[in-house]
Amino acid sequence: MILQVEGVGKRFGGLQALSDVTFDLPEGQILGLIGPNGAGKTTLFNCISGVYEPTDGRVTFRGEDVTGSKPYLMARRGMARTHQIVRPLNELSVRENVIVGACFGRENHRLPAAGDIADEVLEFVRLADRSDQLAGSLNVGQKKRLEMARALAARPYLLLLDEVLAGLNPSEIVMMVEIVKRIRTERNVTIIMIEHVMHAVMNVSDRLLVLDYGRQIAEGTPEEVANNEKVIEAYLGDPKLAERLMTG
Amino acid sequence: MSTVRKYLGLIVTIGVLLMLVAWPAITGKDITRETTFTILLSVALASSLNILLGYTGYVSFGHVVFFGLGGYVGFYLMSAQGMSLWISMLAGGVSAGVLAFLLGKAILRLRGGYFALATIGINEAMRAFINNFEPFGGPTGMTLNFSVYRDYGGAGQALWLSYYVLAALTFIVLIVSYLVRTSKFGLGLLAIREDEDAAEVMGVNAPNVKTWAYVLSAIIPGMLGVLFFFKNGSIEPAPAFRLHFSIEMIVMVMLGGQGTVLGPILGAYGYQSLRGFLLTSPIFKDIQLAVAGVLLLVIVLFVPAGVVGWLRQRVPVLRRALQ
Amino acid sequence: MQISFDLIIASLIDGLLLGFVYGIAAMGLTLIWGVMNVINLAHGPIIALGMFSLYFIFDLFGLNPYVALLLVAILGLLLGVLIYFVAVHRVIDAPHLSTLLATFSINMIIIGLGTAAFSASPRNVDFSLGSLSLGPVTLLGTRLVAAVLAVAVTGGLYLFLYRTRPGRYIRAVANNRDAAELMGVPSAQILALSFGLGTMLAAIAGGLIATFFPFTILAGGVYELKSFVIGVLGGLGNPVGALLGGLILGMLEGIIPAFMPTTWVPVLEFLLFVLILLVRPQGLFGARK
């Protein structure tokens, strides 16, 4: 198991944003994390990646208890993530953004080696022609790919993708899904992805985890989850849901 | 050729500074030396501050506290313990660095305006404390016995010596500033400046990196404090911890271009020349502060990237030369 | 050392009364911070302008200082609106450094022009309301009136913020500017008004202080620093916290000299300031968010 999450919960003052989430993630899988808005998906990412300290439970990454660790230590241990709302380092160039990922990520590279990695990763996410542009000047789709490139440059074992498809046009979605698939096959990276574009997440994921109001309501293969009654209820009780989900 | 291209930014910076430094040495005039001393002091202080302000994005309004504390520690060693200028400068730098390290651990947690306010508070607390601290002479401060200068070839020689030491320190600051700007450490600082949370997620150990930037930006001001008050012959709390001086440093960094190596040099030169002009001009003499205020406002409102930043944006060809 | 109990009570009350005025000054600073996240570094010079305005209105027109204070308040409001549109509006969304420097440039302009116009020799508002003796304690009339006015101003500010439409707009903008704009609040005007109210409070504080102490154009600096301390003590952005913070600071200034030399007061004040920033940045009374 690359990641074990046991009974993780997070409370903000009086609000229980997340409670009792438990799952194991074997190496090499893609886990889709779905659920309505406000279900606690990003909160779960924050608890896993060290941005928040969980109020309850335990997170184990590659056999090490990392509950409440700092985000920069998690990056060093080989966990990388993207942000739902993109956070480019605006006044730095695209290439410099990716170099930051390579320099301070798992492999802790020096600048010249990090530069080579950045060039390779930018090629991979098809941003190489934008290398010297300021990151702030990219459009949303390009910024999403920049987030991806920064995360990949860290050479992570586990990649947390937070809605990398949101706000993209159909052709960009196809490109991004392709990239996600290639990450697994070519780079041997385990992935958890939060996604609202259902047909894409159904298509890509090995397993799905469904959150609703901070609780884990279902887990299983895409087919199992799509036919799960609780899940259908959570998604406004749409009886045709399963069909829609599978066909997109 | 490619080496020249690679280090063009540094070469231009050093070239500009060399011209500044050489001018009094060539003319040999005291008045030129004094003018240049003020400018170089500003360059060195502004460039030190730039490591924190320009690279890391933390606004230290009370940066003069390091100049003042270093100055006091060094001055005490010279006047009361009979130590040499060199040892005292070292001690001044070390004490400023240690203070920055301790402060860094505490107040660098604060963001934006809160950090700026805390630095003001630290400076004012330190000034008020020194005002009460009898070993450092309390409110009247300390003076150097004139005979101290004899070890440095007499008072006249000591002034030239101070000048060359300052020039050397300024070179060191600029080289450090350049090395930081082009290093992995510097990249981490820039990442923090742009988005500290995102930088942490990418693996930048922000608490540590910020603290070291703070320490780096404090050491040279501490040494400069010793040198300045050695040349001055006396030290008092008010000029040592003058908040206004802190803000002038920020203005110089902004004027030249924050986050660039060359910017603080041009900014300090521009600011001090302007100030000199205003002070001696019959029209502006009485309202020099107001004129400087109007200029600052114009820069903040219309040229926030400073001269170097503006040139880099407008003339991309110059990017390599202006760093 | 024998400490006289009466003396402590006397200086405590003296400090407390002064604290009301500190509170008004800090309220001006904290209001601007709370609404638009700007630290107004022109706060001190504006306090000084309040002093000078009161002095000139009193001296040239012979108006009663408290009537003059009304004019000072109006001038302070107008000046603030002007400063907002000239210096702050353009950089309101820029990083902190921009607004800090923009307001500092106003500081330089006021001090520069003020020094040229008023010279550096101290002025004095020659006005007295006598004093009131309660047992061992003697209260100066001007301080008593100032304290009462400070409470009235605070009450007025609250009525304005909670009972009038512009006041509600200010609170809406302070709470969430984007949302307020979406609901049709004219945010530029509201921000300008808030800035004006902040400087108005500073000018009123200056006018009141002018009835106690001699002053120069530089005299506001000390109260600016005190306003920072008080603002943080009461929670930046919290007007009532500012008044309470002012009282606390006033009392500390009254009590501390009974136990150690007066010159230690600023050391303790600023250490307290930094300490509170570190352990309770939301202030002793918790800031409204």
Short mmCIF file of N, CA and C in Angstrom, two decimals, chain C residues 155-169 171:
data_model
loop_
_atom_site.label_atom_id
_atom_site.label_comp_id
_atom_site.label_asym_id
_atom_site.label_seq_id
_atom_site.Cartn_x
_atom_site.Cartn_y
_atom_site.Cartn_z
N GLY C 155 -19.91 56.39 20.00
CA GLY C 155 -21.34 56.09 19.87
C GLY C 155 -21.86 56.52 18.51
N GLY C 156 -21.45 57.72 18.10
CA GLY C 156 -21.88 58.24 16.80
C GLY C 156 -21.42 57.33 15.67
N LEU C 157 -20.18 56.86 15.77
CA LEU C 157 -19.64 55.99 14.74
C LEU C 157 -20.48 54.71 14.65
N TYR C 158 -20.83 54.17 15.83
CA TYR C 158 -21.62 52.94 15.82
C TYR C 158 -23.00 53.15 15.24
N LEU C 159 -23.62 54.27 15.62
CA LEU C 159 -24.93 54.57 15.03
C LEU C 159 -24.80 54.65 13.52
N PHE C 160 -23.74 55.33 13.09
CA PHE C 160 -23.55 55.50 11.65
C PHE C 160 -23.36 54.14 10.96
N LEU C 161 -22.50 53.30 11.56
CA LEU C 161 -22.19 52.01 10.91
C LEU C 161 -23.39 51.07 10.93
N TYR C 162 -24.22 51.15 11.97
CA TYR C 162 -25.28 50.15 12.11
C TYR C 162 -26.67 50.67 11.76
N ARG C 163 -26.83 52.00 11.68
CA ARG C 163 -28.18 52.52 11.49
C ARG C 163 -28.39 53.25 10.15
N THR C 164 -27.32 53.50 9.43
CA THR C 164 -27.50 54.25 8.18
C THR C 164 -27.11 53.38 6.99
N ARG C 165 -27.61 53.77 5.84
CA ARG C 165 -27.31 52.99 4.64
C ARG C 165 -25.81 53.01 4.29
N PRO C 166 -25.17 54.20 4.26
CA PRO C 166 -23.72 54.18 3.96
C PRO C 166 -22.96 53.34 4.97
N GLY C 167 -23.41 53.39 6.25
CA GLY C 167 -22.75 52.60 7.29
C GLY C 167 -22.85 51.11 7.00
N ARG C 168 -24.05 50.70 6.59
CA ARG C 168 -24.23 49.28 6.26
C ARG C 168 -23.38 48.90 5.06
N TYR C 169 -23.31 49.82 4.10
CA TYR C 169 -22.45 49.57 2.93
C TYR C 169 -21.00 49.37 3.37
N ARG C 171 -19.92 48.28 6.18
CA ARG C 171 -19.73 46.97 6.81
C ARG C 171 -19.76 45.86 5.76
#
